[in-house]
mmCIF file of C-alpha atoms and ligand atoms in Angstrom:
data_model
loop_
_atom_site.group_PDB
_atom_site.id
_atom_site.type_symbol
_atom_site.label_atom_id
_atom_site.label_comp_id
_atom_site.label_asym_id
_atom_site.label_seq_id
_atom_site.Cartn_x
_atom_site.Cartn_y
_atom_site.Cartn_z
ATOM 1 C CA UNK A 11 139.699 -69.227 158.681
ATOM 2 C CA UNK A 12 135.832 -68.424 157.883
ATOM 3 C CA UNK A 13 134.469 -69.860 161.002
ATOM 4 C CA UNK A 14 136.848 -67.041 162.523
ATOM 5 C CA UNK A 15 135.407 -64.740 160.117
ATOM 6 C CA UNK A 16 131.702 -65.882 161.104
ATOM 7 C CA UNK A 17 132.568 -65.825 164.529
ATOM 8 C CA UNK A 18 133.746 -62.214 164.098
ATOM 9 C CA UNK A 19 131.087 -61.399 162.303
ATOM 10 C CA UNK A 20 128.418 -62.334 164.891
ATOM 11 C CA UNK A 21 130.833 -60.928 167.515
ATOM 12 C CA UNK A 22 130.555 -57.300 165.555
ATOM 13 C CA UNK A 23 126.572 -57.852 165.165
ATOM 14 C CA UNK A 24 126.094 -58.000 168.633
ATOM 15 C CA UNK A 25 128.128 -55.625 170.140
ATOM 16 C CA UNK A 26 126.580 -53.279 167.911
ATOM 17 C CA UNK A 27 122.988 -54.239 168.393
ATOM 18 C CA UNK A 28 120.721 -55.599 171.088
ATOM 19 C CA UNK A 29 117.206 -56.173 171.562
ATOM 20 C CA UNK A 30 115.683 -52.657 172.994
ATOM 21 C CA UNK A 31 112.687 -52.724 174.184
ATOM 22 C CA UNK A 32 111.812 -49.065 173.477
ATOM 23 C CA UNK A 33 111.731 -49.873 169.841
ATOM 24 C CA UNK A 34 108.338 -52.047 170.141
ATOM 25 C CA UNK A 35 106.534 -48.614 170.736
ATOM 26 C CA UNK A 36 104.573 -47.782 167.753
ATOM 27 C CA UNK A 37 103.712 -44.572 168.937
ATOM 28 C CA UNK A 38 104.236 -41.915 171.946
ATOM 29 C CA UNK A 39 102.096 -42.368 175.176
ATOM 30 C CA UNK A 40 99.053 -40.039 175.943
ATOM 31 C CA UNK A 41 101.066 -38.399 178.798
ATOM 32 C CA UNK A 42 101.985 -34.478 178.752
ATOM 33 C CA UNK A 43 105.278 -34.131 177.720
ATOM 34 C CA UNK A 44 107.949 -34.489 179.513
ATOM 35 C CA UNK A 45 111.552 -35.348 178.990
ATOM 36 C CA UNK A 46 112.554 -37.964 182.109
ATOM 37 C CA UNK A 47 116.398 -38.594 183.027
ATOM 38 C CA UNK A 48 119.804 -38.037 181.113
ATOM 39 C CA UNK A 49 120.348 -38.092 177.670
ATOM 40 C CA UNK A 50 121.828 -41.279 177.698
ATOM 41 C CA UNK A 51 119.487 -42.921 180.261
ATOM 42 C CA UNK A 52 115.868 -41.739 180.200
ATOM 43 C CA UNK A 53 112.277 -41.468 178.348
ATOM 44 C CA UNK A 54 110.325 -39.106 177.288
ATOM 45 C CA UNK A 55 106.548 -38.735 177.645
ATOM 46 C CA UNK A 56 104.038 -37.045 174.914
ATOM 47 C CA UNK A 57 106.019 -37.083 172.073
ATOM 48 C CA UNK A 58 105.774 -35.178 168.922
ATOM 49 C CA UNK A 59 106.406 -36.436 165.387
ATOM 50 C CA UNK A 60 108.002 -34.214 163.383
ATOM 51 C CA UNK A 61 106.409 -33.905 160.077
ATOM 52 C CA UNK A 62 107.087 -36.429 157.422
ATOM 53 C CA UNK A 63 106.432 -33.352 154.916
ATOM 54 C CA UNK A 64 107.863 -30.058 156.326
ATOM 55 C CA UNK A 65 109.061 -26.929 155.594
ATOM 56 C CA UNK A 66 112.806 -26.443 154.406
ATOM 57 C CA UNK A 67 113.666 -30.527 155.315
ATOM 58 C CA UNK A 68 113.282 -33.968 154.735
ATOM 59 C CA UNK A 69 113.278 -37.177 157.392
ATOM 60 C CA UNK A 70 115.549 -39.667 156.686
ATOM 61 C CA UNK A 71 115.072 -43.486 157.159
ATOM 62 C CA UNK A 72 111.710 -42.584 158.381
ATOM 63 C CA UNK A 73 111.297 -46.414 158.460
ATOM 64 C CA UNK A 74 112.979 -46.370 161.654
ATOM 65 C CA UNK A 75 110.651 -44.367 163.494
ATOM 66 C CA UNK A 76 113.377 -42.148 165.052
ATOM 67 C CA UNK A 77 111.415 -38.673 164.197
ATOM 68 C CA UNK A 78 109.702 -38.606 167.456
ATOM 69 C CA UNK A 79 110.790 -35.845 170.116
ATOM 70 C CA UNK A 80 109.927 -33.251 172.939
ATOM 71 C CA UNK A 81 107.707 -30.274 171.481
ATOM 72 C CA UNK A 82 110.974 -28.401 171.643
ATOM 73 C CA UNK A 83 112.770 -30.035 169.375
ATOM 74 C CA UNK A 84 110.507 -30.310 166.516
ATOM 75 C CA UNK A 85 109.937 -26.821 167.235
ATOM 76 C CA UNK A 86 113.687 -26.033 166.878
ATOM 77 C CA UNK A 87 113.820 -28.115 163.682
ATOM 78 C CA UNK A 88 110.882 -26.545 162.534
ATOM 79 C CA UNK A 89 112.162 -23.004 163.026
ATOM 80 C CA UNK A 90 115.874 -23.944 162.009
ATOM 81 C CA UNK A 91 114.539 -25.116 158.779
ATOM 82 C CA UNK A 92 112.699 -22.440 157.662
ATOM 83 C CA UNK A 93 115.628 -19.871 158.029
ATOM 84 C CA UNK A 94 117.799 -22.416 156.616
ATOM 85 C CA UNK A 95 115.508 -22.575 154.099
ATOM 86 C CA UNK A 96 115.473 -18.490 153.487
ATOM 87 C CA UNK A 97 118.575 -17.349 153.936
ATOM 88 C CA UNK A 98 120.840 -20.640 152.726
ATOM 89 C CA UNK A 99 118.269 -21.817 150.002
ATOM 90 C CA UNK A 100 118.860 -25.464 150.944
ATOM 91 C CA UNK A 101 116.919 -28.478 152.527
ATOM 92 C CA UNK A 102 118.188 -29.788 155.545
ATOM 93 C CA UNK A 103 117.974 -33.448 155.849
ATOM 94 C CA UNK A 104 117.034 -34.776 159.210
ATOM 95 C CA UNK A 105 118.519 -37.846 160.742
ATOM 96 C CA UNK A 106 118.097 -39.735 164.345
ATOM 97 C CA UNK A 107 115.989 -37.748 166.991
ATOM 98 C CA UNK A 108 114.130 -40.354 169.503
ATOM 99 C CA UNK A 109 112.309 -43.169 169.469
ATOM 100 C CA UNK A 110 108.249 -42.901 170.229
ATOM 101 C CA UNK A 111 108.623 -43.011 174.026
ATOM 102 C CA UNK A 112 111.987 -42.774 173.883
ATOM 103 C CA UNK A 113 114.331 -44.747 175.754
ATOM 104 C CA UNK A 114 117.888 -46.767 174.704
ATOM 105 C CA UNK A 115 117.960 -47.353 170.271
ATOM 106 C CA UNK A 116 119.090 -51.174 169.630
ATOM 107 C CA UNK A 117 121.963 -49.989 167.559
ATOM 108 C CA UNK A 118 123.971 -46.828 167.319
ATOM 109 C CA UNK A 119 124.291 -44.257 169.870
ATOM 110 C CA UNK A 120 123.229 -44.348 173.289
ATOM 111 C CA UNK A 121 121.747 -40.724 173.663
ATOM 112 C CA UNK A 122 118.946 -39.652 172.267
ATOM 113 C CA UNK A 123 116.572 -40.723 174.791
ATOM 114 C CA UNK A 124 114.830 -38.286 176.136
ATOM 115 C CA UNK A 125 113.753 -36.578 173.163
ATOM 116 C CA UNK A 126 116.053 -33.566 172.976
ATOM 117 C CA UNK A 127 118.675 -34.811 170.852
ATOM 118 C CA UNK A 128 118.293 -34.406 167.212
ATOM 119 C CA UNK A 129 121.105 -35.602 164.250
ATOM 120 C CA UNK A 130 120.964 -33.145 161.368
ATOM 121 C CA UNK A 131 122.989 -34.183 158.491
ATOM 122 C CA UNK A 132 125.874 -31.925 156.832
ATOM 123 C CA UNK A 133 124.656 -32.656 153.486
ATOM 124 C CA UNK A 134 122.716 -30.026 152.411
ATOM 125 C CA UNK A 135 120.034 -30.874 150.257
ATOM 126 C CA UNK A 136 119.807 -28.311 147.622
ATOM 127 C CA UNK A 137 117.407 -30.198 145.461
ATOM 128 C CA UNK A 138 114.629 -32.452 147.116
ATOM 129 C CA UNK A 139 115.646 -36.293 147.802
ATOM 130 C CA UNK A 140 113.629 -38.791 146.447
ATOM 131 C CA UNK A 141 111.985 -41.318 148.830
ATOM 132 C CA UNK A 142 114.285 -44.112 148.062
ATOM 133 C CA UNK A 143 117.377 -41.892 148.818
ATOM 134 C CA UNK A 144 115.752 -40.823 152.152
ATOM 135 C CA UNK A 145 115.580 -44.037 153.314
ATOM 136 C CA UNK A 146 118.885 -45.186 152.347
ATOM 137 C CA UNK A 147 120.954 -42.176 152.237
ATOM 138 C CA UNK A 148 124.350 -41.333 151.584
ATOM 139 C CA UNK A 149 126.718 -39.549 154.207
ATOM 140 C CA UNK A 150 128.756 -37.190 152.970
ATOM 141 C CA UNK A 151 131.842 -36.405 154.955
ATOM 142 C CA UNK A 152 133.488 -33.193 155.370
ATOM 143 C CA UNK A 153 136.547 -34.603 156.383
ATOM 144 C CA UNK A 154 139.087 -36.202 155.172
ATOM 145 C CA UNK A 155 139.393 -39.138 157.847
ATOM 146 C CA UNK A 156 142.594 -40.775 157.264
ATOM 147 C CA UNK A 157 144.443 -37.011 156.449
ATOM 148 C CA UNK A 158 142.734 -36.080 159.627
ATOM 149 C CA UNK A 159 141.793 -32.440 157.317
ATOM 150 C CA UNK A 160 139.220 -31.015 155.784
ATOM 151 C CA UNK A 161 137.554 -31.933 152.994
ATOM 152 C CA UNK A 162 137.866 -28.800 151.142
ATOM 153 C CA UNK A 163 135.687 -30.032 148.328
ATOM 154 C CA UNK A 164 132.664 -31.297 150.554
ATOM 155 C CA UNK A 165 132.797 -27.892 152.838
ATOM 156 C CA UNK A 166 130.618 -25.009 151.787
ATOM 157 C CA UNK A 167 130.520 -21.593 153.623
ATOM 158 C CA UNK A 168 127.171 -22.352 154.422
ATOM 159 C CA UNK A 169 128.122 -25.233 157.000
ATOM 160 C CA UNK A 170 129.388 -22.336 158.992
ATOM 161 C CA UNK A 171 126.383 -20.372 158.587
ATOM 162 C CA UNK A 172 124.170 -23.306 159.441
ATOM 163 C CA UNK A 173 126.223 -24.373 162.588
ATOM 164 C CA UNK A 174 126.245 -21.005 163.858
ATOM 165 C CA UNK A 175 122.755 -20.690 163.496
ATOM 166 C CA UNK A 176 121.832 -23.625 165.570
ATOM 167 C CA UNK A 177 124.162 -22.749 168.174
ATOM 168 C CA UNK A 178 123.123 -19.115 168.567
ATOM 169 C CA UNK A 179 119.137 -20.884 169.321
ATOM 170 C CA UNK A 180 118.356 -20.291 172.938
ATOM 171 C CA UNK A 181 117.421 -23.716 173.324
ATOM 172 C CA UNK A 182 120.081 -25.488 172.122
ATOM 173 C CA UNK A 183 122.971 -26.101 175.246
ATOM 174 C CA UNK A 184 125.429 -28.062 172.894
ATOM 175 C CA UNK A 185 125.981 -29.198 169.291
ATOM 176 C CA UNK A 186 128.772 -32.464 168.288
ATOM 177 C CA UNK A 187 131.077 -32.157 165.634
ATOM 178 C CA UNK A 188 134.083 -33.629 164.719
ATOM 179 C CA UNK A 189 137.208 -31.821 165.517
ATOM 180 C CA UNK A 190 138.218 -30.903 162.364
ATOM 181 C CA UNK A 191 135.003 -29.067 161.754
ATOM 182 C CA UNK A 192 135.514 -27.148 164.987
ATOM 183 C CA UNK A 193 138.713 -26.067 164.098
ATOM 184 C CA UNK A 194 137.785 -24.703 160.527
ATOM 185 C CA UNK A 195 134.742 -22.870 162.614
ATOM 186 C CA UNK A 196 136.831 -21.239 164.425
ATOM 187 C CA UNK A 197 139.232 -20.281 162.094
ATOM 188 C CA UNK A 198 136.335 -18.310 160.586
ATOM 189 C CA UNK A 199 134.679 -16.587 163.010
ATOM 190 C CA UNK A 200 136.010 -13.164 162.983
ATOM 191 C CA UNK A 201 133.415 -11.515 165.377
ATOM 192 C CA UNK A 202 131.616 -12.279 168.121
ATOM 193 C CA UNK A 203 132.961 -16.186 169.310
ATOM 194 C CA UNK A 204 130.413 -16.859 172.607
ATOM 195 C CA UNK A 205 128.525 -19.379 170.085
ATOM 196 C CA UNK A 206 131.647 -21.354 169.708
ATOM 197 C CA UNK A 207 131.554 -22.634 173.525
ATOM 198 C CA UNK A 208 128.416 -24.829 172.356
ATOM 199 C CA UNK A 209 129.900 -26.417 169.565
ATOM 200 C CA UNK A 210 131.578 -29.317 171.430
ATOM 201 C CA UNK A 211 134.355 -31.430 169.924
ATOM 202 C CA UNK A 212 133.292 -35.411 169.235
ATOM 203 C CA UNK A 213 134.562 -38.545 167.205
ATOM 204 C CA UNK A 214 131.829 -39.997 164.399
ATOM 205 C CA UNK A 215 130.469 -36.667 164.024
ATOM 206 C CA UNK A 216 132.050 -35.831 160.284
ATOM 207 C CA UNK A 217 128.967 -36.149 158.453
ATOM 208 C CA UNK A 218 126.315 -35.026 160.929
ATOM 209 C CA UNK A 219 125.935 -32.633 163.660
ATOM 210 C CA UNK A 220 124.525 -33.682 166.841
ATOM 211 C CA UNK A 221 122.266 -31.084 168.403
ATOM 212 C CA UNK A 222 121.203 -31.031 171.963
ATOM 213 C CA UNK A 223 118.743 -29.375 173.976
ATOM 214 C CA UNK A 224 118.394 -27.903 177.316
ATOM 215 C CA UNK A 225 115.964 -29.580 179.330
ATOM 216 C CA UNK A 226 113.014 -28.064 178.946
ATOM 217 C CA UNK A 227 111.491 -24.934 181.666
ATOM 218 C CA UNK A 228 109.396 -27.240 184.194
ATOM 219 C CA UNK A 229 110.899 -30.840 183.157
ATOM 220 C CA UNK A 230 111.594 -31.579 187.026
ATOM 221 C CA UNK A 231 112.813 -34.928 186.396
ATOM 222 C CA UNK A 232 115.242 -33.976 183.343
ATOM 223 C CA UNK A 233 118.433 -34.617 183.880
ATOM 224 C CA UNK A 234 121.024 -31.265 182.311
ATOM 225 C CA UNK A 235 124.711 -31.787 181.255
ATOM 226 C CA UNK A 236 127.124 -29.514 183.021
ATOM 227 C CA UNK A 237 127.747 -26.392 181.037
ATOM 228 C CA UNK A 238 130.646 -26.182 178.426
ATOM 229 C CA UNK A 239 133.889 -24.926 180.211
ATOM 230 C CA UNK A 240 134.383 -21.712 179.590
ATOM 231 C CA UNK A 241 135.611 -19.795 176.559
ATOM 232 C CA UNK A 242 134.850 -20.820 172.615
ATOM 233 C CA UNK A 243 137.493 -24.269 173.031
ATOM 234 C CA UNK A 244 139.875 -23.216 170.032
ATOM 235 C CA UNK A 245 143.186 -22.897 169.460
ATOM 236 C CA UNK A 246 144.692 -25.617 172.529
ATOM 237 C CA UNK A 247 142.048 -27.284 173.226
ATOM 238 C CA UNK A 248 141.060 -28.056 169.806
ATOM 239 C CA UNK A 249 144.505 -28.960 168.589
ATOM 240 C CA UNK A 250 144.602 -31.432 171.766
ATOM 241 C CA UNK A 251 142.392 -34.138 169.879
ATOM 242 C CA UNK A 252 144.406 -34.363 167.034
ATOM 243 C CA UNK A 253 145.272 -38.351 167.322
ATOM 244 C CA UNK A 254 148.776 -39.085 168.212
ATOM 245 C CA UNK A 255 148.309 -42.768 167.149
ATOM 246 C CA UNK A 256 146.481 -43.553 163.750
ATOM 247 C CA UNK A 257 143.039 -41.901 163.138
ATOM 248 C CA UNK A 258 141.272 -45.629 163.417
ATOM 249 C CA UNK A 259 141.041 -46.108 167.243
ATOM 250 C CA UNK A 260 139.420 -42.823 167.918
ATOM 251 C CA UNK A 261 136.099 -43.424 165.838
ATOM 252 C CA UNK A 262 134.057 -43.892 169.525
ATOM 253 C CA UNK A 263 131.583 -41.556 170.102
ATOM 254 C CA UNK A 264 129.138 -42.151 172.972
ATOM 255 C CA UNK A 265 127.977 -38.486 173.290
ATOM 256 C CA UNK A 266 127.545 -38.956 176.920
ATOM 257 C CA UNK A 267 130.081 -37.413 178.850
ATOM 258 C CA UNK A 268 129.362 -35.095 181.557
ATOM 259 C CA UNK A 269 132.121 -32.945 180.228
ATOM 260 C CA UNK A 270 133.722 -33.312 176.627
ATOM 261 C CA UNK A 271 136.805 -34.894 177.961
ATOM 262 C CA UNK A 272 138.169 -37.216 175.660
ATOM 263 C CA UNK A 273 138.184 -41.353 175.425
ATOM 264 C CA UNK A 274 140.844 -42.696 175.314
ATOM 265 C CA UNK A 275 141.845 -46.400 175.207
ATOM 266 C CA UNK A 276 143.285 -46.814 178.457
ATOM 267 C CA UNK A 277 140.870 -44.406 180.331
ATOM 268 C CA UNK A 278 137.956 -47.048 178.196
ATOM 269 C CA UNK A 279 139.540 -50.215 179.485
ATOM 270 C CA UNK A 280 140.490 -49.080 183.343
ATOM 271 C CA UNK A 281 137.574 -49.134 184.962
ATOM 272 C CA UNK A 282 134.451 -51.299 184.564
ATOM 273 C CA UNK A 283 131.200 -48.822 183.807
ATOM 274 C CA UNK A 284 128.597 -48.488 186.590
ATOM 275 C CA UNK A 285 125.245 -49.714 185.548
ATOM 276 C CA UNK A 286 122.977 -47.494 184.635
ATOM 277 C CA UNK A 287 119.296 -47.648 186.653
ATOM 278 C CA UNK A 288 116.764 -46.345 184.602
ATOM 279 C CA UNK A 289 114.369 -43.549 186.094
ATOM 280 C CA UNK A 290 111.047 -45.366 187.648
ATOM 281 C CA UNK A 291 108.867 -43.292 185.412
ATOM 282 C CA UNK A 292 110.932 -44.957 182.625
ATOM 283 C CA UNK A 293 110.938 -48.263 184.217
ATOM 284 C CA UNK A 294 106.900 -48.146 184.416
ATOM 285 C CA UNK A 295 106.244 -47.178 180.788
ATOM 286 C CA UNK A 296 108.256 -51.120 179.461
ATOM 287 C CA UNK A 297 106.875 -52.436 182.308
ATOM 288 C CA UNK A 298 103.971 -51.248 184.073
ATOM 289 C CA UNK A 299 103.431 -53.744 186.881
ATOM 290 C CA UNK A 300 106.585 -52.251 188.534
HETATM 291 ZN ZN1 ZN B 411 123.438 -38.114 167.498
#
């Protein structure tokens, strides 16, 4: 019985880690920036950090060195923060963006690679954090998981405000949260809904919101996901991901869809996944005699 246990153990450690190679860059190459390949397979050249000490938000696990990005997104952040800041009187606290170069994380999600994906937490920090709860923080879900509801007494109007904000920036193309938070967004929106089309459905995102950037004006070799379909996905197409089976086999969340169509088990097990071929430029920068 506990070899089983160790062996499942060991089994659960590696499938959710692997030696990456991006994360033995201690800092960004001196190239101009430049975000190369899909979200989910690419680098990105000239990275920024975002500051350790900004305005209106903190960096969480900073010992990770996952605050690196494209100039865009630590402007966004930047910019987000400070109205955050002014007109919700609250820190935002600032999870996952890239790694220094980029490139694939050894545990976690796959995206984030090419430096326009950034994790901002749902917590809002009303009070500063202290440096040992930055770098081991606590999530704080706004939904009830196993009710499959809100959690009426984690939500605050100003989620609402905040999400709406981010997804009215010009730069942003998409942001992840979990169903349940779309549905309450919707349910409050009583004006103008175009926002809503960005803010995308996903499992695992009940404590977080995922925000994603266009690829930047001039980024040849950036590789866009196809637009939302059209309209602000309420009503229907919300109410579609409500689970049928129990709430535990629909934690995946891989972010890297072409289209927010949902996983499902069968549609995970059918087919075996093509492998993915880095971009050369990416290829060259963990191994430059190629
Ligand atoms: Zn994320």
């Amino acid at each position: 019985m506990k070899s089983t246990c160790v062996a499942l153990l060991l089994w659960l450690v590696s499938f959710f880690s692997f030696a990456s190679p991006w994360e033995s860059f201690a800092k960004p190459n001196r190239l101009s920036p430049e975000a190369i390949g899909s979200y989910a397979n690419g680098c990105l050249l000239g990275a920024k950090a975002l500051p350790l000490n900004g305005n209106g938000y903190q960096v969480l696990r900073s010992q990770n060195k996952r605050y690196y990005g494209h100039p865009n997104t630590i402007a966004f952040i930047e910019r987000l923060s400070i109205q955050a800041r002014k007109e919700l009187r609250t820190h935002l606290l600032i999870g996952d963006l890239s790694l220094p170069q980029g490139g694939r994380f050894s545990s976690g999600h796959s995206s984030h690679q090419t430096g326009l994906d950034a994790d901002i937490w749902l917590r809002l920090a009303d009070t500063k954090l202290s440096a040992a709860a930055l770098s081991l923080p606590k999530p704080k879900s706004l939904v009830d998981m196993s009710a499959y509801k809100l959690s009426t007494k984690n939500w605050d109007n100003r989620h609402f405000r905040l999400i709406k904000m981010a997804a009215k920036d010009e730069e942003v193309a998409r942001i992840f949260v979990h169903p349940v938070i779309k549905e309450q967004l919707c349910s409050l929106e009583g004006g103008d809904r175009t926002w809503l089309r960005k803010v995308r459905p996903w499992w695992g995102h009940n404590y977080h919101m995922h925000v994603r950037l266009r690829c930047p004006k001039g980024d040849s070799s950036c590789v866009d996901q196809s637009p939302p379909p059209k309209g602000d996905g309420c009503g229907a197409e919300v109410a579609s991901w409500k689970p049928k089976q129990p709430v535990k086999t629909y934690r995946g969340s891989s972010e890297t869809k072409k289209s927010d169509k949902k996983t499902t088990a069968k549609a995970s097990t059918s087919r075996p996944k093509a492998k993915k071929i880095l971009p050369m430029q990416c290829a060259q920068l963990i191994d430059p005699v190629k």
